[in-house]
mmCIF file of C-alpha atoms in Angstrom:
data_model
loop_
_atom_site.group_PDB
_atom_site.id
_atom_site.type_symbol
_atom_site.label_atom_id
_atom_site.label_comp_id
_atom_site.label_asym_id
_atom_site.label_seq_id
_atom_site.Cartn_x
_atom_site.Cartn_y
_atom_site.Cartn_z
ATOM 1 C CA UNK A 1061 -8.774 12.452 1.509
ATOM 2 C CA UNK A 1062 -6.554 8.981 2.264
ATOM 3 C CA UNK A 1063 -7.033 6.712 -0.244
ATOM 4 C CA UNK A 1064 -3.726 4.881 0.170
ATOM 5 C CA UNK A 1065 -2.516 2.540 3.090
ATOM 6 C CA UNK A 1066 0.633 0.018 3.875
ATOM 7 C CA UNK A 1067 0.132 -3.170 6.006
ATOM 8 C CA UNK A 1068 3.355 -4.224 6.657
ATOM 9 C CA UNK A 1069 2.901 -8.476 7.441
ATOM 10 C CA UNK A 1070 6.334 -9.481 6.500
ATOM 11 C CA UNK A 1071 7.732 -10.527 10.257
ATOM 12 C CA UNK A 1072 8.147 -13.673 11.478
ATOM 13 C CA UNK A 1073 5.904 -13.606 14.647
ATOM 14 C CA UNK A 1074 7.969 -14.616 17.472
ATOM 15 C CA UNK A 1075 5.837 -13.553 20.248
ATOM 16 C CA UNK A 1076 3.101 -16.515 18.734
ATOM 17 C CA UNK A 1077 5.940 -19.285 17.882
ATOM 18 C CA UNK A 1078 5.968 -22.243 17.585
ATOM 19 C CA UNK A 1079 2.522 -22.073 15.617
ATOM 20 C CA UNK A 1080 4.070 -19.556 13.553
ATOM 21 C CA UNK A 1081 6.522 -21.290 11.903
ATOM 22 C CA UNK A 1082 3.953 -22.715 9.489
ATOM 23 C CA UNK A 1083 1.148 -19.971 9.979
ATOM 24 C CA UNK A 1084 1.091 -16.144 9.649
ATOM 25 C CA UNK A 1085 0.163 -14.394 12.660
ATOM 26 C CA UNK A 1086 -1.914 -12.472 10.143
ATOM 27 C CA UNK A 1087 -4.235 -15.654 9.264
ATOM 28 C CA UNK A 1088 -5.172 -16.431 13.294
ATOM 29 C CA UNK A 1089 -8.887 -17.261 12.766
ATOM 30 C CA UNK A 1090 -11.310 -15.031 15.262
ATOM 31 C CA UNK A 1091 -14.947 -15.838 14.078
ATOM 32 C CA UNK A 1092 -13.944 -18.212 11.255
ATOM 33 C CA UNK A 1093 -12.244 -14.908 9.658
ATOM 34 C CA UNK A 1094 -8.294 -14.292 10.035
ATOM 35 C CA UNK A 1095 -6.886 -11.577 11.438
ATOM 36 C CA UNK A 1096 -5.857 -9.571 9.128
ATOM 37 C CA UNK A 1097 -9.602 -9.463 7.795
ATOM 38 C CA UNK A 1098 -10.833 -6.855 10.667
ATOM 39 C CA UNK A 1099 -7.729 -4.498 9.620
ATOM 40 C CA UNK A 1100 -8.509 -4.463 5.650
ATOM 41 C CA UNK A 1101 -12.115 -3.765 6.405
ATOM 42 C CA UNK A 1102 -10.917 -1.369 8.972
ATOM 43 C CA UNK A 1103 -9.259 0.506 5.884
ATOM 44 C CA UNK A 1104 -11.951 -0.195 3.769
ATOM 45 C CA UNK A 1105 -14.698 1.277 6.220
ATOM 46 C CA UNK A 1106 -12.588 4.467 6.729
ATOM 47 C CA UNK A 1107 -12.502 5.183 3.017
ATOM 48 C CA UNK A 1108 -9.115 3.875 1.940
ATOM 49 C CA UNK A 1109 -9.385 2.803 -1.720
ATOM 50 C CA UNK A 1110 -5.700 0.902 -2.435
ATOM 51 C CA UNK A 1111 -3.762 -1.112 0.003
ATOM 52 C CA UNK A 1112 0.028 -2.177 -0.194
ATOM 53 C CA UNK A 1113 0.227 -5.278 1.766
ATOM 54 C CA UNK A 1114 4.272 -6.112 2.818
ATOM 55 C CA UNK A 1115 4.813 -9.834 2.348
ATOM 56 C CA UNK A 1116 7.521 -11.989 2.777
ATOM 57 C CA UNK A 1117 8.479 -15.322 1.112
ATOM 58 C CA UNK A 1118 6.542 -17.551 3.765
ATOM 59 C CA UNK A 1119 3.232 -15.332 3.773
ATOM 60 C CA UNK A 1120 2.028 -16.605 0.707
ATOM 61 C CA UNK A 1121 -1.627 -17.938 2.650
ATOM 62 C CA UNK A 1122 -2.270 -13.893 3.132
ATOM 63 C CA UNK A 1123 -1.789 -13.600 -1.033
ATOM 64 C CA UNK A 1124 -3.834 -16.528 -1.460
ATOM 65 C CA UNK A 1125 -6.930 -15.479 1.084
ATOM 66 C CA UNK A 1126 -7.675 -12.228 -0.490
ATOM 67 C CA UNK A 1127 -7.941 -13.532 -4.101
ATOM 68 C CA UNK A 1128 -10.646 -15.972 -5.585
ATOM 69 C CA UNK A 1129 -10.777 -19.612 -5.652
ATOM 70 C CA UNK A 1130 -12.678 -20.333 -8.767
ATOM 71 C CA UNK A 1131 -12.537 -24.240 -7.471
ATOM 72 C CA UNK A 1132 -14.751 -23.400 -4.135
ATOM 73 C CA UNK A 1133 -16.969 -21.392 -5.939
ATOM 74 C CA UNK A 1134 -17.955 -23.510 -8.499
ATOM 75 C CA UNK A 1135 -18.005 -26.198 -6.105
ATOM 76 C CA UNK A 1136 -20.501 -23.553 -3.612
ATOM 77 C CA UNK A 1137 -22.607 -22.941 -6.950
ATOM 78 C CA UNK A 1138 -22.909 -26.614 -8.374
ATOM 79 C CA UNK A 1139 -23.804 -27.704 -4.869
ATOM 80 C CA UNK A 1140 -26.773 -25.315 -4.301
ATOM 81 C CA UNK A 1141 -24.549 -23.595 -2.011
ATOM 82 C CA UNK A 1142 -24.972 -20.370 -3.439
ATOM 83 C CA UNK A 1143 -25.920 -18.551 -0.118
ATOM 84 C CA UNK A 1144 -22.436 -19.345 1.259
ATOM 85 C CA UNK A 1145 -20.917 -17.371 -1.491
ATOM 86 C CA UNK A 1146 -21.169 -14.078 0.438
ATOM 87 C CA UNK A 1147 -18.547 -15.791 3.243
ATOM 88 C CA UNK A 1148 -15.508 -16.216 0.159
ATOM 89 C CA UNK A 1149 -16.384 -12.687 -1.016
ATOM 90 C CA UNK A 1150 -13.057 -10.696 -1.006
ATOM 91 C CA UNK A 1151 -13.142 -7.023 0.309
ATOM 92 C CA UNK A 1152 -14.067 -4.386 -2.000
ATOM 93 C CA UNK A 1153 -10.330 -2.611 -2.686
ATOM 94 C CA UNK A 1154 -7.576 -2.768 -4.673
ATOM 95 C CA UNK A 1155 -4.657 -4.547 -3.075
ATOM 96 C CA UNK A 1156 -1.624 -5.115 -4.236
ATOM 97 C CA UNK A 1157 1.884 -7.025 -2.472
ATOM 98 C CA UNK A 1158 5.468 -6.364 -2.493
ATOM 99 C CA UNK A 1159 7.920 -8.466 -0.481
ATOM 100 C CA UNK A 1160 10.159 -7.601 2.079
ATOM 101 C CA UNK A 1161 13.132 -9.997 1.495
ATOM 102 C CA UNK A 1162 15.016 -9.374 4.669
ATOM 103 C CA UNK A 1163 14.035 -8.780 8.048
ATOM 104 C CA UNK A 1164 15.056 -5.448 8.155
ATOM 105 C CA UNK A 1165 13.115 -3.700 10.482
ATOM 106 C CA UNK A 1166 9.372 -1.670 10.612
ATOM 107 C CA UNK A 1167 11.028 1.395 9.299
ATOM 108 C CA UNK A 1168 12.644 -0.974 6.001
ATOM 109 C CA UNK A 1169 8.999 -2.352 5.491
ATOM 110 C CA UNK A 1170 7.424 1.262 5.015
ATOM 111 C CA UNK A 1171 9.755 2.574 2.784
ATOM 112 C CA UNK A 1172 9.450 -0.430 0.374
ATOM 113 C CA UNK A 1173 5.986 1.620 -0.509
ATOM 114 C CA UNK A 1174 7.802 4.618 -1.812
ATOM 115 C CA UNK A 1175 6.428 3.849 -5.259
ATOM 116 C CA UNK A 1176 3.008 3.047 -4.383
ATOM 117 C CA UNK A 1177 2.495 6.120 -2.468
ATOM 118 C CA UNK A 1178 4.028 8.752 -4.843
ATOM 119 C CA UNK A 1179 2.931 12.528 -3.718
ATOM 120 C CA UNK A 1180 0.114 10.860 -1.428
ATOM 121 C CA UNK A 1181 -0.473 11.176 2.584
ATOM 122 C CA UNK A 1182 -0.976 7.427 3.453
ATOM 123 C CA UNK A 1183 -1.580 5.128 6.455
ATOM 124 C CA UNK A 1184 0.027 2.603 7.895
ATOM 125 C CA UNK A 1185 -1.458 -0.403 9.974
ATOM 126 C CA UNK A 1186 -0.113 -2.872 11.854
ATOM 127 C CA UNK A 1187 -2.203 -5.907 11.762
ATOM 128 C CA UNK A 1188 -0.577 -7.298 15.041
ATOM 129 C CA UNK A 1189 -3.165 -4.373 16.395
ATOM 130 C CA UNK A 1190 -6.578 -5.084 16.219
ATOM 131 C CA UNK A 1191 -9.294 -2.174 16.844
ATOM 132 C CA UNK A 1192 -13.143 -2.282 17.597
ATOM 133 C CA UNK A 1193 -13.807 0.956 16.565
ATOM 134 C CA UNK A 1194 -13.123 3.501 14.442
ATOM 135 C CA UNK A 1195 -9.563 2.932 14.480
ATOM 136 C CA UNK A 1196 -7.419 4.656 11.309
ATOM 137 C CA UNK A 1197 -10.535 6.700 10.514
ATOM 138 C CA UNK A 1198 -9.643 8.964 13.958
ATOM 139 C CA UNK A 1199 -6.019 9.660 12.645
ATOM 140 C CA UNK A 1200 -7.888 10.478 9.179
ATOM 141 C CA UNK A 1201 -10.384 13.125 10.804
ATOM 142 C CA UNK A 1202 -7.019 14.456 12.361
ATOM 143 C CA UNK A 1203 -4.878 14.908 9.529
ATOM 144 C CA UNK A 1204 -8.198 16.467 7.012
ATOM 145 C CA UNK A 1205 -7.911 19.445 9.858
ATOM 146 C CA UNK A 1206 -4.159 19.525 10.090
ATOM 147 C CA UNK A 1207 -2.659 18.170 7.200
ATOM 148 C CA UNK A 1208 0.375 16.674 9.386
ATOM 149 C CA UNK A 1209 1.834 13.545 10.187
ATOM 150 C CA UNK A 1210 -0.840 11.812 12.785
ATOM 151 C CA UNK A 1211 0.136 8.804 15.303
ATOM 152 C CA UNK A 1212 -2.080 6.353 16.985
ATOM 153 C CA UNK A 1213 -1.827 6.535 20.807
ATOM 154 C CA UNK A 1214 -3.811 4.384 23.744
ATOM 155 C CA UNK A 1215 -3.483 4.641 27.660
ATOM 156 C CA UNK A 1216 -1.208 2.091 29.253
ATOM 157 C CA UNK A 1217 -0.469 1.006 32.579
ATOM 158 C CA UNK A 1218 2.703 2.344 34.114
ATOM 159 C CA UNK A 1219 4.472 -1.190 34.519
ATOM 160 C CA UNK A 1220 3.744 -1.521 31.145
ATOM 161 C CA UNK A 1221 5.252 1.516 29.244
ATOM 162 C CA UNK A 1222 8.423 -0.491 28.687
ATOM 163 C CA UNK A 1223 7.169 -2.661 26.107
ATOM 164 C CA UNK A 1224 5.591 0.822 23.893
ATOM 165 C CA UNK A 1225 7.482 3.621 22.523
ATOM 166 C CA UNK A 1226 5.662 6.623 24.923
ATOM 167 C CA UNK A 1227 5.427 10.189 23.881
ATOM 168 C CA UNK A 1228 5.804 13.438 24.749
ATOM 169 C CA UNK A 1229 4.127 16.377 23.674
ATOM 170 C CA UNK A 1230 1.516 19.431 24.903
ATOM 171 C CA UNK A 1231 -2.033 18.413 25.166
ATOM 172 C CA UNK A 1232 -4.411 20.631 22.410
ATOM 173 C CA UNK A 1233 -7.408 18.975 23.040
ATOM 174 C CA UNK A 1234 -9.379 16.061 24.506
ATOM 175 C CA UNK A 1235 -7.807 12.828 22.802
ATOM 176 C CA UNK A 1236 -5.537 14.851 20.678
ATOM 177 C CA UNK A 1237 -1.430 16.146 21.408
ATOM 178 C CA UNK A 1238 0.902 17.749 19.504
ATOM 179 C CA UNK A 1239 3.964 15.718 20.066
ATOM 180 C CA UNK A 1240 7.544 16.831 20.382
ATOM 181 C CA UNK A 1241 9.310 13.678 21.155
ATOM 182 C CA UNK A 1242 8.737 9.424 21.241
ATOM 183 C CA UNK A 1243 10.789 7.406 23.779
ATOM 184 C CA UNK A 1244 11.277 3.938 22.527
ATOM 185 C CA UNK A 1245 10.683 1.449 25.848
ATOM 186 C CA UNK A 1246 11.415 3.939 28.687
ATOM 187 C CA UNK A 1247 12.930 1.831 31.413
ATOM 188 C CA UNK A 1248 11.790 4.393 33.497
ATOM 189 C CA UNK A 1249 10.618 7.999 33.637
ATOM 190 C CA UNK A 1250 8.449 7.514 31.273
ATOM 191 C CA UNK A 1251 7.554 10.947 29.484
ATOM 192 C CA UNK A 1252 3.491 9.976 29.230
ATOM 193 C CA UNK A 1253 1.110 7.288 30.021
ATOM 194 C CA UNK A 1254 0.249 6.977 26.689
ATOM 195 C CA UNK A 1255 1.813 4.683 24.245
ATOM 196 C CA UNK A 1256 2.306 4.296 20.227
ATOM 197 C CA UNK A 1257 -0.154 1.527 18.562
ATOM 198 C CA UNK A 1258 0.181 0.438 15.360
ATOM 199 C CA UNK A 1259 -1.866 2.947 13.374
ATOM 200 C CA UNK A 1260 -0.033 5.857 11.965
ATOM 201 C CA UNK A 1261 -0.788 8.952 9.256
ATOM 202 C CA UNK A 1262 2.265 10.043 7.099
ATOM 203 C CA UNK A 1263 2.661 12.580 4.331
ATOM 204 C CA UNK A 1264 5.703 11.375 1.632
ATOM 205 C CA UNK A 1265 8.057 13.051 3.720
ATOM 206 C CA UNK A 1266 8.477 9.829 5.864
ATOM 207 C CA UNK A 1267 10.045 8.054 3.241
ATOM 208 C CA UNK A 1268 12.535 10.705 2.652
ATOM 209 C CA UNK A 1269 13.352 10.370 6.720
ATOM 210 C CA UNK A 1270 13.441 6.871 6.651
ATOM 211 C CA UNK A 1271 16.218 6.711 3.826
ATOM 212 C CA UNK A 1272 18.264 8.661 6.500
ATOM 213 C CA UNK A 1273 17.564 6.393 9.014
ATOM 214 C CA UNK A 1274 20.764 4.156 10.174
ATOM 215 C CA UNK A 1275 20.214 0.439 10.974
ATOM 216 C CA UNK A 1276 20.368 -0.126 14.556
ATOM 217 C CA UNK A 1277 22.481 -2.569 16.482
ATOM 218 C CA UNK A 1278 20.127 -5.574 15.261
ATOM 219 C CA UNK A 1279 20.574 -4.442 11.415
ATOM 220 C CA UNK A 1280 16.828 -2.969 11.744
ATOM 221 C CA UNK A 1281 15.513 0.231 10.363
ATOM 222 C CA UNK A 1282 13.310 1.508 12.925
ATOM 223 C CA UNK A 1283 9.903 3.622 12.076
ATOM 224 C CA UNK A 1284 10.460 5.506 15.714
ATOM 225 C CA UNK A 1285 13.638 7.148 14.212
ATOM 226 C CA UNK A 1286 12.386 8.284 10.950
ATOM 227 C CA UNK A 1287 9.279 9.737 12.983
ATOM 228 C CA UNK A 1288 11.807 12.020 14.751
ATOM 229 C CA UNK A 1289 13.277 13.265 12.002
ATOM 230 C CA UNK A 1290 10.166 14.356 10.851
ATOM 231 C CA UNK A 1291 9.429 15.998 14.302
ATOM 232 C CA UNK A 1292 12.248 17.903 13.668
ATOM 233 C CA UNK A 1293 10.622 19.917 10.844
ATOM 234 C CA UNK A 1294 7.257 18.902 10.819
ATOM 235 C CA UNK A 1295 4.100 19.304 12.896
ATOM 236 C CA UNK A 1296 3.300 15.326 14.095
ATOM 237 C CA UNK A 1297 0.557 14.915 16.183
ATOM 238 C CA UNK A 1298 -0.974 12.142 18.494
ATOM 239 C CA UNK A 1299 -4.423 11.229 18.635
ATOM 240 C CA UNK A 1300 -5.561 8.282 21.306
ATOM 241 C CA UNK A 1301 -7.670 6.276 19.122
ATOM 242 C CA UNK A 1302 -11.176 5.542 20.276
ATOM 243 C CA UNK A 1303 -12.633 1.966 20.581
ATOM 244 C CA UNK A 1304 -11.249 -0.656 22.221
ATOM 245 C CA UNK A 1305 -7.669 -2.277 20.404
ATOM 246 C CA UNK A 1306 -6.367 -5.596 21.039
ATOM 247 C CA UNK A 1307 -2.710 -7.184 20.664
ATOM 248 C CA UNK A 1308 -2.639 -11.235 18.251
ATOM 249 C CA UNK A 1309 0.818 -11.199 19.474
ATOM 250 C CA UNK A 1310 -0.948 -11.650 23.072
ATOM 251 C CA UNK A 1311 -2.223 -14.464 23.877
ATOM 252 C CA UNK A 1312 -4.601 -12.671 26.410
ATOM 253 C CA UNK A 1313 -5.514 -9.919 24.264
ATOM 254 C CA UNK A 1314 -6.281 -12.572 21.364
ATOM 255 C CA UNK A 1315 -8.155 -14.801 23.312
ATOM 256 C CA UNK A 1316 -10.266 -12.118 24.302
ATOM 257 C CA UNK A 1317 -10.904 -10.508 21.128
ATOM 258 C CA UNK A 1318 -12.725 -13.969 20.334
ATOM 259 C CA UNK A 1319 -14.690 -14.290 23.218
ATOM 260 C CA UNK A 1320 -16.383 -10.695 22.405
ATOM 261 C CA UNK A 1321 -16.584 -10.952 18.948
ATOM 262 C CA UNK A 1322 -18.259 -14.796 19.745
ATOM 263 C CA UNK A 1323 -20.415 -12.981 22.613
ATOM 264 C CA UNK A 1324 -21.240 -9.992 19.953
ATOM 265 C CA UNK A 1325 -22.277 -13.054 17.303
ATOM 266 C CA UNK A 1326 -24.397 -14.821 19.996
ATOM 267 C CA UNK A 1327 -26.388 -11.626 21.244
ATOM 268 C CA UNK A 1328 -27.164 -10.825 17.675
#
């Protein structure tokens, strides 16, 4: 079983700037709740029992959210508020933080959870991706059949396969493909239709890859290359994750996101 995952939430959010220079992407509010709520109870509701959240100096809101404020709760009690107690509850894992102090890359932020995964297969999700659905618990059904490394995949339009890595591998089933090589933004040719999200499956071995890994020309250690390495000896498979998965660092995508979770609330 998975009981161990790695957010990494240490970037600086270009993509969403200016409002980012004061806010984490993480804590954009969809339904009152941020962000980065829908992927922790994503974790939570696939059975993950610890979570490693990668911070930086500036994310401190994220630290504060998922902790208690003893102030608003005795406020909510003393003001026969009681009933809104259930909205401050904080999930039901164990989370702990470590900080990323440089902007080193996807592949940097990982490895920085060396020591909190130990011996352990873990996941890894990228709260820029949001999923309706069963999200890391289809990479989880994966890897309790295979034991290997598993990768999140979706469909993507052709014109759009130069903003994904794209992979290549043999179909083995509906949904799932056993994956030989990843093509970071194709500017053509593209290998696939069907793109890397931000949900992955490792075993340890990853970290081992990733200490391998040279900075590229930016300074950044890149998660695509330690992947490969571990392509070279490993079994990694892809699995195109069911439900439907939405990009905050879109203004489209996260504008839409609200509208169905508000239509969702109102049909209810």
């Amino acid at each position: 079983m998975i009981k161990k995952a790695i957010i990494p939430a240490a970037g600086f959010g270009t993509r969403s700037l200016p409002i980012t220079k004061a806010i984490p992407k993480e804590m954009f509010p969809i339904n009152n709740r941020p962000s980065i709520q829908y992927v922790v109870e994503e974790a939570v509701s696939a059975g993950i029992e610890q979570l490693l959240i990668i911070v930086s100096r500036s994310k401190n809101l994220i630290v504060d959210y998922f902790d208690h404020s003893l102030e608003l709760e005795m406020f909510l009690q003393k003001a026969n508020k009681s009933s809104l107690m259930e909205k401050v509850k904080i999930p039901d894992i164990q989370i702990f933080y470590t900080r990323q102090p440089f902007a080193k890359g996807l592949g940097d932020a990982v490895r920085l959870g060396k020591d909190f995964v130990g011996d352990d297969p873990f996941a890894v999700l990228l709260p820029d991706d949001l999923i309706i659905g069963k999200g890391i618990k289809d990479l989880i059904d994966v890897y309790d059949e295979t034991h290997s490394h598993v990768i999140g995949l979706t469909e993507v339009e052709t014109e759009r396969l130069q903003n994904y890595g794209v992979i290549q591998g043999t179909l083995v089933r509906d949904g799932l493909y056993d994956l030989t090589n990843i093509i970071e933004k194709p500017k053509q040719n593209a290998p696939s239709n069907l793109a890397v999200i931000g949900r992955y499956l490792f075993t340890p071995e990853i970290m081992a890859a990733l200490d391998k890994v040279a900075p590229d020309r930016s300074g950044e250690i890149q998660l695509t290359d330690g992947i490969k390495r571990v392509m070279d000896k490993d079994k990694c498979y892809g699995k195109i994750i069911s439900g439907q998965r939405f990009d905050i660092g879109s203004e489209a995508d996260y504008i839409a996101m609200q509208m169905m979770i508000f239509n969702q609330k109102n049909k209810s």
